[in-house]
Amino acid sequence: MQRRVFLKSGAMALVTMGLSPSFLRRTVMGMSLPKAARGKTLICLFQRGAADALNVVVPFGEQAYYTARPQLAVAAPTRAAAGTGAIDLDGFFGLHPALSPFKPLYDRGVLVPVHAVGSPSATRSHFDAQDYMESATPDLKGTRSGWLNRYLATKGTCEAGCDAHASPFRAVSMTQQTPRILDGDAPVVAMNSLQEFSIRSSGGDAAARLEALYRTGKADVVHGSGSDVFEAMKMLRSANPLQYRPVTGANYPRSAFGQRLQQIAQLIKSDVGLEVAFADVGGWDTHVNQGGAQGQLAQRLGDFSQSVAALVTDLGDRMDDVVILTMSEFGRTVRQNGTSGTDHGHAGAMFVLGGNLGARQRVLGTWPGLEREQLYEGRDLALTTDFRAVFSEVTSRHLGGNALGDVFPGYEARPDAWLGLLPSA
Amino acid sequence: MPDIRPLARSGPTARRIAIVAVAALITSVASSAQAQSAMSPVAGREQTADQQVHHALNRLAFGARPGDVERVRAMGVDAWIEQQLHPERITDTATEQWLTRFPTLTMSGSQFMAQYPPPGQLQRQLAMQQRGGGKVPGGTVPRGTVPGSSVAISPADSVRLRDARRATARASSELAVARTGRAVMSERQLQEVMVDFWANHFNVFAGKPQTRYYIAEYEREAIRPNALGSFRALLGAVAKSPAMLTYLDQWQSVADSGRQTLASVRQARAARMRAASANRPRGINENYARELMELHTLGVDGGYTQQDVMEVARALTGWTLSRGAGQGGSFVFRPDVHDAGAKRILGQTFPAGRGQDDGERVLDLLAAHASTAHFIATKLVRHFVSDEPPAALVDRATVVFTKTKGDIREVMRTIITSDEFFATDAYRAKVKTPFELVVSASRALGGLADPTPATAQLIARMGQPIYGRSTPDGYPDTADEWINTGAILNRMNFGLAVGANRLPGARLNQWETARTLRTEPAEVQVDGLVRALLGGDVSADTRAILLSGENPLLARAPTGSDSIFRADPDAETNDMKRMNGFPKLVGLAIGAPEFQRR
């Protein structure tokens, strides 16, 4: 509808401007709006700075946990006042009390934690480990692209034989710049907010004239992308971001992270063809004064879980077609350090959320234990699940990606190594 | 293979080629280039004399400032090129004066780090002090109970921390601010273009904490002095720079255990113990060795094997820092971690026990390798001529690279005086990077270098933070990599922001062209702007759209009036409002497709 309106008024404008008929023809030809079928969406959320997995999904059944962390440990559910101890999941693991919004999701089978998961690389550098998690090629610096982009680039954009180009919002990163995980050949839109995706002028006809400038001239990449911009803005306008209201009960925090997740929900609910979304949140590098049930880490976890839970509530039934995957570059030392914090460790924890998961009310992965001889290099949680097992299962079973060898080079994605996060058929 | 020189096929062209060859010979002699008449066209160049001037200013400088076109035209394009090839002969006092405001530019990495310690380090120091001061109960907290807040940071310390963070952030931005400012104002424009090229070719990442403090030193001592010099010298300076040593982990690469080093068994064991206690990986790290060949010299198809990567890594063991990366330090060769055994690299035997010479010889071998000459020539031609580098020009540049043993100035002269450089196909064939776009807009408006981080941040927001590319390949250099929906929208908004007077240092009311055009009728304004910003050369459509003014029908088009297009109340000052629609025209011209190209 919007398109017709533009076509009509645009064409008239051109006639009055005395522009060449070829311009008019191109304008008409160029109007095919991308088809945006309602498909699957994967949302990846990166906790930058190495979240302390042992205080996120708390192994309260491990005596060694309490020995190693006299000041930081979260008490077992039965040994603390309500709201200050771990939230029991299965009698051994519990959620940090600040993750209480996750408990009902766990009970409903919408959220599954994965423990002792991460990169097989030995690096304890944030930079390197984030790089490896996003390239999905541990210990290989030379990989140019991120695995999410390789998925996009290797999977055909149109399932049902459509001839139109993919939606401009197929891959969206709610970040200032395109993150490493989305670097690569497939087009990606990175933006801080939906409001940013607009022509910013003080009214008047600047946008219309820019559109005309890009719709005329030779058919090259600059003009083509310029024309796409206006198509994309029309799509967004139908989403009407300024008037969006989340559903009742979806209480996004006012934090930047919460607001970004709300905008991801908007895009999904507007059917603009969003297939892969990304957002990140910092503040996890808790070397000093990490806190226990309360404190620094608890605050981060509160914002994190409220934001994610609001997103799930907001998406409602659409969660059936959505998987949310949280990740952090590595875990932290089992022992607390000299400044009431923890240092860089090894394996970590992830959360997988979806309306159609293959596992319910379980903590997935293999628990390696926290006794000294069970630790990685005598100090860190050992790794029992390669992050690529999780990534490849989600890529294959949720998104339907089939070029797993291209998406995860040097890694043999084997269904028997998968955790059963998603139903196999 | 792109069809690059259609003229070189038919009969009459043969004569032309002969003339070109002579012309090339002449221009290759520095002194005679200046003697060439400013007005006489060089045969074989397809671009008109005017196009050549604009083209040279767009490629060998970051666009024209007001008056540049006239200056270059008067002096002659070839004489101007020759001058730019010798930055040391160009006085640049104003830029040098401007740079003195940035103290970190002249610091070593160690000085930088000492003066602006990383906030995390400071925070830990403060916390340790407090712990030592007895604020924290020494005993253990009963197991399973919830501890209270343990170490509290005092309000005074919070202020110290905040101030330290700010100082570090400001200091860390200086290099990007200086790079941007230099590109805007320096008279040595080709030198700045070359610095941009080489800093990207030998990319390092400021987001890596161990690397960040060394980058000012890196640009100052490795990149700048060699940007138009010897490739081997450049390669060597980069190899020994703490920035590259830390960025690609070379400083941590030590002989695998069991390998003979150049130290006694006891010393070697002690060295390995040190490495172990510092929690470093023990053994060789191939990162630098691989990128040295793949990205810095031979190119990915340059004819090396995984075995070569490992052997080069062995040869380079011991190339490290005098202190740990976190403590500041400089290049040092450590015999006790150097793998002393014999190696075989690219078919050549490296005898045992040569120590640091192993690495030097690797660099010699790589710098002189035919694949390197071709790889570097290709990248330069791609940057300066076209996304699809004309093969004949690449070949000639490769020959010059080899003959001159990697004299970058001579290779550049071959490229930027070539017919391919001045071909019609090459005109506006390159898409500007965000850095080039922002800097060229500032220059076009006669802008001053911005001493605040605002302009550099603008470039970062458009996707090209300076020293902010995390991967060693550097930013891409082709249009398809820079242009997509989001990027082009940013560019349109950038143009409108410039028109709305929001590019720091480039105020419309201080721009001479604006002062003369603002009261003129629309036709004169448009033609004046097309001349000043778009090289006087746009399509009839573009001109018509710029001219169309407040077309009532266009104004009613849905794109222009929708609620998602936020109004910017601060955008137009009263002064600008008196400018008769002129600011918007500037915005449209800079947001237009033509201005995205160089």
PDB file of N, CA and C in Angstrom, chain B residues 438-514:
ATOM      1  N   VAL B 438      35.030  11.262   5.115  1.00  0.00           N
ATOM      2  CA  VAL B 438      34.950  12.325   6.116  1.00  0.00           C
ATOM      3  C   VAL B 438      36.061  13.354   5.900  1.00  0.00           C
ATOM      4  N   VAL B 439      37.260  12.851   5.666  1.00  0.00           N
ATOM      5  CA  VAL B 439      38.380  13.774   5.487  1.00  0.00           C
ATOM      6  C   VAL B 439      38.189  14.605   4.218  1.00  0.00           C
ATOM      7  N   SER B 440      37.718  13.972   3.154  1.00  0.00           N
ATOM      8  CA  SER B 440      37.567  14.722   1.899  1.00  0.00           C
ATOM      9  C   SER B 440      36.461  15.761   2.021  1.00  0.00           C
ATOM     10  N   ALA B 441      35.416  15.462   2.795  1.00  0.00           N
ATOM     11  CA  ALA B 441      34.357  16.454   3.005  1.00  0.00           C
ATOM     12  C   ALA B 441      34.912  17.654   3.757  1.00  0.00           C
ATOM     13  N   SER B 442      35.683  17.367   4.777  1.00  0.00           N
ATOM     14  CA  SER B 442      36.272  18.454   5.554  1.00  0.00           C
ATOM     15  C   SER B 442      37.189  19.309   4.684  1.00  0.00           C
ATOM     16  N   ARG B 443      38.006  18.655   3.887  1.00  0.00           N
ATOM     17  CA  ARG B 443      38.920  19.388   3.014  1.00  0.00           C
ATOM     18  C   ARG B 443      38.147  20.206   1.973  1.00  0.00           C
ATOM     19  N   ALA B 444      37.108  19.616   1.403  1.00  0.00           N
ATOM     20  CA  ALA B 444      36.361  20.324   0.363  1.00  0.00           C
ATOM     21  C   ALA B 444      35.766  21.625   0.899  1.00  0.00           C
ATOM     22  N   LEU B 445      35.402  21.612   2.167  1.00  0.00           N
ATOM     23  CA  LEU B 445      34.809  22.804   2.769  1.00  0.00           C
ATOM     24  C   LEU B 445      35.855  23.712   3.401  1.00  0.00           C
ATOM     25  N   GLY B 446      37.109  23.450   3.114  1.00  0.00           N
ATOM     26  CA  GLY B 446      38.165  24.274   3.685  1.00  0.00           C
ATOM     27  C   GLY B 446      38.249  24.133   5.190  1.00  0.00           C
ATOM     28  N   GLY B 447      37.908  22.927   5.698  1.00  0.00           N
ATOM     29  CA  GLY B 447      37.840  22.722   7.141  1.00  0.00           C
ATOM     30  C   GLY B 447      39.207  22.729   7.804  1.00  0.00           C
ATOM     31  N   LEU B 448      39.172  22.968   9.122  1.00  0.00           N
ATOM     32  CA  LEU B 448      40.390  22.908   9.923  1.00  0.00           C
ATOM     33  C   LEU B 448      40.448  21.541  10.588  1.00  0.00           C
ATOM     34  N   ALA B 449      41.667  21.098  10.900  1.00  0.00           N
ATOM     35  CA  ALA B 449      41.803  19.829  11.599  1.00  0.00           C
ATOM     36  C   ALA B 449      41.102  19.918  12.952  1.00  0.00           C
ATOM     37  N   ASP B 450      40.384  18.868  13.298  1.00  0.00           N
ATOM     38  CA  ASP B 450      39.602  18.845  14.538  1.00  0.00           C
ATOM     39  C   ASP B 450      40.473  18.316  15.678  1.00  0.00           C
ATOM     40  N   PRO B 451      40.763  19.117  16.691  1.00  0.00           N
ATOM     41  CA  PRO B 451      41.612  18.633  17.790  1.00  0.00           C
ATOM     42  C   PRO B 451      40.852  17.752  18.780  1.00  0.00           C
ATOM     43  N   THR B 452      39.547  17.642  18.647  1.00  0.00           N
ATOM     44  CA  THR B 452      38.772  16.782  19.555  1.00  0.00           C
ATOM     45  C   THR B 452      38.570  15.420  18.892  1.00  0.00           C
ATOM     46  N   PRO B 453      38.158  14.425  19.663  1.00  0.00           N
ATOM     47  CA  PRO B 453      37.938  13.097  19.058  1.00  0.00           C
ATOM     48  C   PRO B 453      36.678  13.027  18.193  1.00  0.00           C
ATOM     49  N   ALA B 454      35.920  14.102  18.073  1.00  0.00           N
ATOM     50  CA  ALA B 454      34.612  14.013  17.416  1.00  0.00           C
ATOM     51  C   ALA B 454      34.694  13.490  15.984  1.00  0.00           C
ATOM     52  N   THR B 455      35.631  14.024  15.203  1.00  0.00           N
ATOM     53  CA  THR B 455      35.703  13.602  13.803  1.00  0.00           C
ATOM     54  C   THR B 455      36.145  12.142  13.693  1.00  0.00           C
ATOM     55  N   ALA B 456      37.125  11.767  14.508  1.00  0.00           N
ATOM     56  CA  ALA B 456      37.577  10.372  14.481  1.00  0.00           C
ATOM     57  C   ALA B 456      36.441   9.440  14.900  1.00  0.00           C
ATOM     58  N   GLN B 457      35.630   9.893  15.850  1.00  0.00           N
ATOM     59  CA  GLN B 457      34.500   9.062  16.286  1.00  0.00           C
ATOM     60  C   GLN B 457      33.446   8.928  15.182  1.00  0.00           C
ATOM     61  N   LEU B 458      33.293   9.989  14.427  1.00  0.00           N
ATOM     62  CA  LEU B 458      32.375   9.940  13.299  1.00  0.00           C
ATOM     63  C   LEU B 458      32.818   8.861  12.302  1.00  0.00           C
ATOM     64  N   ILE B 459      34.108   8.830  12.046  1.00  0.00           N
ATOM     65  CA  ILE B 459      34.654   7.822  11.133  1.00  0.00           C
ATOM     66  C   ILE B 459      34.429   6.427  11.706  1.00  0.00           C
ATOM     67  N   ALA B 460      34.627   6.302  13.016  1.00  0.00           N
ATOM     68  CA  ALA B 460      34.412   5.010  13.665  1.00  0.00           C
ATOM     69  C   ALA B 460      32.944   4.595  13.544  1.00  0.00           C
ATOM     70  N   ARG B 461      32.057   5.543  13.757  1.00  0.00           N
ATOM     71  CA  ARG B 461      30.627   5.225  13.674  1.00  0.00           C
ATOM     72  C   ARG B 461      30.247   4.765  12.280  1.00  0.00           C
ATOM     73  N   MET B 462      30.983   5.236  11.306  1.00  0.00           N
ATOM     74  CA  MET B 462      30.687   4.816   9.942  1.00  0.00           C
ATOM     75  C   MET B 462      31.380   3.502   9.593  1.00  0.00           C
ATOM     76  N   GLY B 463      32.018   2.903  10.571  1.00  0.00           N
ATOM     77  CA  GLY B 463      32.521   1.552  10.367  1.00  0.00           C
ATOM     78  C   GLY B 463      34.011   1.406  10.163  1.00  0.00           C
ATOM     79  N   GLN B 464      34.777   2.480  10.401  1.00  0.00           N
ATOM     80  CA  GLN B 464      36.214   2.353  10.180  1.00  0.00           C
ATOM     81  C   GLN B 464      37.018   3.004  11.313  1.00  0.00           C
ATOM     82  N   PRO B 465      36.819   2.497  12.545  1.00  0.00           N
ATOM     83  CA  PRO B 465      37.618   3.069  13.631  1.00  0.00           C
ATOM     84  C   PRO B 465      39.112   2.927  13.331  1.00  0.00           C
ATOM     85  N   ILE B 466      39.857   3.988  13.605  1.00  0.00           N
ATOM     86  CA  ILE B 466      41.286   3.992  13.291  1.00  0.00           C
ATOM     87  C   ILE B 466      42.007   3.069  14.276  1.00  0.00           C
ATOM     88  N   TYR B 467      42.770   2.131  13.756  1.00  0.00           N
ATOM     89  CA  TYR B 467      43.374   1.059  14.550  1.00  0.00           C
ATOM     90  C   TYR B 467      42.300   0.271  15.289  1.00  0.00           C
ATOM     91  N   GLY B 468      41.132   0.160  14.698  1.00  0.00           N
ATOM     92  CA  GLY B 468      40.041  -0.562  15.332  1.00  0.00           C
ATOM     93  C   GLY B 468      39.609  -1.794  14.560  1.00  0.00           C
ATOM     94  N   ARG B 469      40.402  -2.215  13.597  1.00  0.00           N
ATOM     95  CA  ARG B 469      40.089  -3.448  12.862  1.00  0.00           C
ATOM     96  C   ARG B 469      40.742  -4.601  13.613  1.00  0.00           C
ATOM     97  N   SER B 470      39.937  -5.543  14.085  1.00  0.00           N
ATOM     98  CA  SER B 470      40.506  -6.558  14.965  1.00  0.00           C
ATOM     99  C   SER B 470      41.315  -7.603  14.209  1.00  0.00           C
ATOM    100  N   THR B 471      40.980  -7.840  12.947  1.00  0.00           N
ATOM    101  CA  THR B 471      41.655  -8.929  12.243  1.00  0.00           C
ATOM    102  C   THR B 471      42.875  -8.421  11.468  1.00  0.00           C
ATOM    103  N   PRO B 472      43.879  -9.288  11.291  1.00  0.00           N
ATOM    104  CA  PRO B 472      45.149  -8.816  10.721  1.00  0.00           C
ATOM    105  C   PRO B 472      45.084  -8.447   9.239  1.00  0.00           C
ATOM    106  N   ASP B 473      43.968  -8.719   8.583  1.00  0.00           N
ATOM    107  CA  ASP B 473      43.897  -8.407   7.152  1.00  0.00           C
ATOM    108  C   ASP B 473      43.674  -6.927   6.884  1.00  0.00           C
ATOM    109  N   GLY B 474      43.349  -6.139   7.902  1.00  0.00           N
ATOM    110  CA  GLY B 474      43.091  -4.718   7.670  1.00  0.00           C
ATOM    111  C   GLY B 474      41.739  -4.512   7.006  1.00  0.00           C
ATOM    112  N   TYR B 475      41.384  -3.244   6.836  1.00  0.00           N
ATOM    113  CA  TYR B 475      40.104  -2.949   6.206  1.00  0.00           C
ATOM    114  C   TYR B 475      40.145  -3.300   4.728  1.00  0.00           C
ATOM    115  N   PRO B 476      38.993  -3.671   4.182  1.00  0.00           N
ATOM    116  CA  PRO B 476      38.953  -4.003   2.760  1.00  0.00           C
ATOM    117  C   PRO B 476      39.167  -2.764   1.899  1.00  0.00           C
ATOM    118  N   ASP B 477      39.496  -3.004   0.634  1.00  0.00           N
ATOM    119  CA  ASP B 477      39.824  -1.895  -0.260  1.00  0.00           C
ATOM    120  C   ASP B 477      39.004  -1.956  -1.547  1.00  0.00           C
ATOM    121  N   THR B 478      37.820  -2.550  -1.463  1.00  0.00           N
ATOM    122  CA  THR B 478      36.970  -2.596  -2.657  1.00  0.00           C
ATOM    123  C   THR B 478      35.567  -2.110  -2.317  1.00  0.00           C
ATOM    124  N   ALA B 479      34.884  -1.625  -3.342  1.00  0.00           N
ATOM    125  CA  ALA B 479      33.579  -0.988  -3.144  1.00  0.00           C
ATOM    126  C   ALA B 479      32.565  -1.926  -2.508  1.00  0.00           C
ATOM    127  N   ASP B 480      32.531  -3.175  -2.981  1.00  0.00           N
ATOM    128  CA  ASP B 480      31.471  -4.061  -2.496  1.00  0.00           C
ATOM    129  C   ASP B 480      31.590  -4.320  -1.005  1.00  0.00           C
ATOM    130  N   GLU B 481      32.785  -4.165  -0.446  1.00  0.00           N
ATOM    131  CA  GLU B 481      32.958  -4.388   0.980  1.00  0.00           C
ATOM    132  C   GLU B 481      32.488  -3.194   1.812  1.00  0.00           C
ATOM    133  N   TRP B 482      32.509  -2.032   1.208  1.00  0.00           N
ATOM    134  CA  TRP B 482      32.168  -0.833   1.985  1.00  0.00           C
ATOM    135  C   TRP B 482      30.732  -0.388   1.795  1.00  0.00           C
ATOM    136  N   ILE B 483      30.129  -0.829   0.711  1.00  0.00           N
ATOM    137  CA  ILE B 483      28.798  -0.309   0.401  1.00  0.00           C
ATOM    138  C   ILE B 483      27.751  -1.366   0.666  1.00  0.00           C
ATOM    139  N   ASN B 484      26.878  -1.079   1.613  1.00  0.00           N
ATOM    140  CA  ASN B 484      25.686  -1.888   1.810  1.00  0.00           C
ATOM    141  C   ASN B 484      24.622  -0.960   2.373  1.00  0.00           C
ATOM    142  N   THR B 485      23.457  -1.517   2.625  1.00  0.00           N
ATOM    143  CA  THR B 485      22.330  -0.682   3.018  1.00  0.00           C
ATOM    144  C   THR B 485      22.667   0.229   4.200  1.00  0.00           C
ATOM    145  N   GLY B 486      23.163  -0.384   5.266  1.00  0.00           N
ATOM    146  CA  GLY B 486      23.421   0.421   6.452  1.00  0.00           C
ATOM    147  C   GLY B 486      24.486   1.477   6.197  1.00  0.00           C
ATOM    148  N   ALA B 487      25.532   1.077   5.458  1.00  0.00           N
ATOM    149  CA  ALA B 487      26.649   1.987   5.219  1.00  0.00           C
ATOM    150  C   ALA B 487      26.218   3.180   4.383  1.00  0.00           C
ATOM    151  N   ILE B 488      25.409   2.924   3.376  1.00  0.00           N
ATOM    152  CA  ILE B 488      25.035   4.020   2.483  1.00  0.00           C
ATOM    153  C   ILE B 488      24.096   4.985   3.209  1.00  0.00           C
ATOM    154  N   LEU B 489      23.284   4.443   4.100  1.00  0.00           N
ATOM    155  CA  LEU B 489      22.421   5.320   4.907  1.00  0.00           C
ATOM    156  C   LEU B 489      23.281   6.232   5.790  1.00  0.00           C
ATOM    157  N   ASN B 490      24.308   5.644   6.392  1.00  0.00           N
ATOM    158  CA  ASN B 490      25.215   6.460   7.207  1.00  0.00           C
ATOM    159  C   ASN B 490      25.845   7.564   6.377  1.00  0.00           C
ATOM    160  N   ARG B 491      26.163   7.244   5.144  1.00  0.00           N
ATOM    161  CA  ARG B 491      26.812   8.237   4.290  1.00  0.00           C
ATOM    162  C   ARG B 491      25.849   9.357   3.924  1.00  0.00           C
ATOM    163  N   MET B 492      24.590   8.998   3.655  1.00  0.00           N
ATOM    164  CA  MET B 492      23.606  10.044   3.372  1.00  0.00           C
ATOM    165  C   MET B 492      23.445  10.948   4.592  1.00  0.00           C
ATOM    166  N   ASN B 493      23.324  10.319   5.754  1.00  0.00           N
ATOM    167  CA  ASN B 493      23.145  11.122   6.959  1.00  0.00           C
ATOM    168  C   ASN B 493      24.390  11.955   7.261  1.00  0.00           C
ATOM    169  N   PHE B 494      25.540  11.409   6.929  1.00  0.00           N
ATOM    170  CA  PHE B 494      26.763  12.201   7.098  1.00  0.00           C
ATOM    171  C   PHE B 494      26.694  13.463   6.240  1.00  0.00           C
ATOM    172  N   GLY B 495      26.292  13.288   4.983  1.00  0.00           N
ATOM    173  CA  GLY B 495      26.191  14.447   4.098  1.00  0.00           C
ATOM    174  C   GLY B 495      25.258  15.506   4.670  1.00  0.00           C
ATOM    175  N   LEU B 496      24.100  15.049   5.122  1.00  0.00           N
ATOM    176  CA  LEU B 496      23.136  16.011   5.672  1.00  0.00           C
ATOM    177  C   LEU B 496      23.694  16.674   6.932  1.00  0.00           C
ATOM    178  N   ALA B 497      24.451  15.892   7.719  1.00  0.00           N
ATOM    179  CA  ALA B 497      25.041  16.463   8.938  1.00  0.00           C
ATOM    180  C   ALA B 497      26.064  17.535   8.576  1.00  0.00           C
ATOM    181  N   VAL B 498      26.828  17.297   7.533  1.00  0.00           N
ATOM    182  CA  VAL B 498      27.803  18.310   7.106  1.00  0.00           C
ATOM    183  C   VAL B 498      27.060  19.578   6.683  1.00  0.00           C
ATOM    184  N   GLY B 499      25.976  19.383   5.908  1.00  0.00           N
ATOM    185  CA  GLY B 499      25.186  20.533   5.482  1.00  0.00           C
ATOM    186  C   GLY B 499      24.575  21.268   6.666  1.00  0.00           C
ATOM    187  N   ALA B 500      24.282  20.507   7.737  1.00  0.00           N
ATOM    188  CA  ALA B 500      23.691  21.118   8.925  1.00  0.00           C
ATOM    189  C   ALA B 500      24.779  21.643   9.864  1.00  0.00           C
ATOM    190  N   ASN B 501      25.985  21.806   9.347  1.00  0.00           N
ATOM    191  CA  ASN B 501      27.049  22.451  10.112  1.00  0.00           C
ATOM    192  C   ASN B 501      27.545  21.596  11.268  1.00  0.00           C
ATOM    193  N   ARG B 502      27.479  20.297  11.148  1.00  0.00           N
ATOM    194  CA  ARG B 502      27.858  19.476  12.288  1.00  0.00           C
ATOM    195  C   ARG B 502      29.145  18.695  12.080  1.00  0.00           C
ATOM    196  N   LEU B 503      29.919  19.044  11.073  1.00  0.00           N
ATOM    197  CA  LEU B 503      31.241  18.435  10.943  1.00  0.00           C
ATOM    198  C   LEU B 503      32.240  19.370  11.607  1.00  0.00           C
ATOM    199  N   PRO B 504      32.844  18.921  12.717  1.00  0.00           N
ATOM    200  CA  PRO B 504      33.717  19.827  13.468  1.00  0.00           C
ATOM    201  C   PRO B 504      34.836  20.373  12.582  1.00  0.00           C
ATOM    202  N   GLY B 505      35.067  21.641  12.703  1.00  0.00           N
ATOM    203  CA  GLY B 505      36.145  22.262  11.942  1.00  0.00           C
ATOM    204  C   GLY B 505      35.737  22.730  10.561  1.00  0.00           C
ATOM    205  N   ALA B 506      34.614  22.208  10.050  1.00  0.00           N
ATOM    206  CA  ALA B 506      34.204  22.576   8.687  1.00  0.00           C
ATOM    207  C   ALA B 506      32.862  23.314   8.748  1.00  0.00           C
ATOM    208  N   ARG B 507      32.931  24.570   9.104  1.00  0.00           N
ATOM    209  CA  ARG B 507      31.711  25.363   9.244  1.00  0.00           C
ATOM    210  C   ARG B 507      31.369  26.040   7.929  1.00  0.00           C
ATOM    211  N   LEU B 508      30.108  25.897   7.556  1.00  0.00           N
ATOM    212  CA  LEU B 508      29.708  26.458   6.268  1.00  0.00           C
ATOM    213  C   LEU B 508      29.927  27.969   6.207  1.00  0.00           C
ATOM    214  N   ASN B 509      29.657  28.624   7.346  1.00  0.00           N
ATOM    215  CA  ASN B 509      29.756  30.080   7.291  1.00  0.00           C
ATOM    216  C   ASN B 509      31.203  30.573   7.242  1.00  0.00           C
ATOM    217  N   GLN B 510      32.140  29.647   7.401  1.00  0.00           N
ATOM    218  CA  GLN B 510      33.541  30.055   7.234  1.00  0.00           C
ATOM    219  C   GLN B 510      34.096  29.605   5.881  1.00  0.00           C
ATOM    220  N   TRP B 511      33.245  29.052   5.078  1.00  0.00           N
ATOM    221  CA  TRP B 511      33.686  28.519   3.789  1.00  0.00           C
ATOM    222  C   TRP B 511      33.463  29.590   2.737  1.00  0.00           C
ATOM    223  N   GLU B 512      34.546  29.939   2.099  1.00  0.00           N
ATOM    224  CA  GLU B 512      34.511  31.038   1.138  1.00  0.00           C
ATOM    225  C   GLU B 512      33.448  30.799   0.054  1.00  0.00           C
ATOM    226  N   THR B 513      33.404  29.580  -0.452  1.00  0.00           N
ATOM    227  CA  THR B 513      32.437  29.252  -1.502  1.00  0.00           C
ATOM    228  C   THR B 513      31.002  29.517  -1.028  1.00  0.00           C
ATOM    229  N   ALA B 514      30.736  29.153   0.237  1.00  0.00           N
ATOM    230  CA  ALA B 514      29.393  29.383   0.776  1.00  0.00           C
ATOM    231  C   ALA B 514      29.092  30.866   0.839  1.00  0.00           C
TER     232      ALA B 514
END
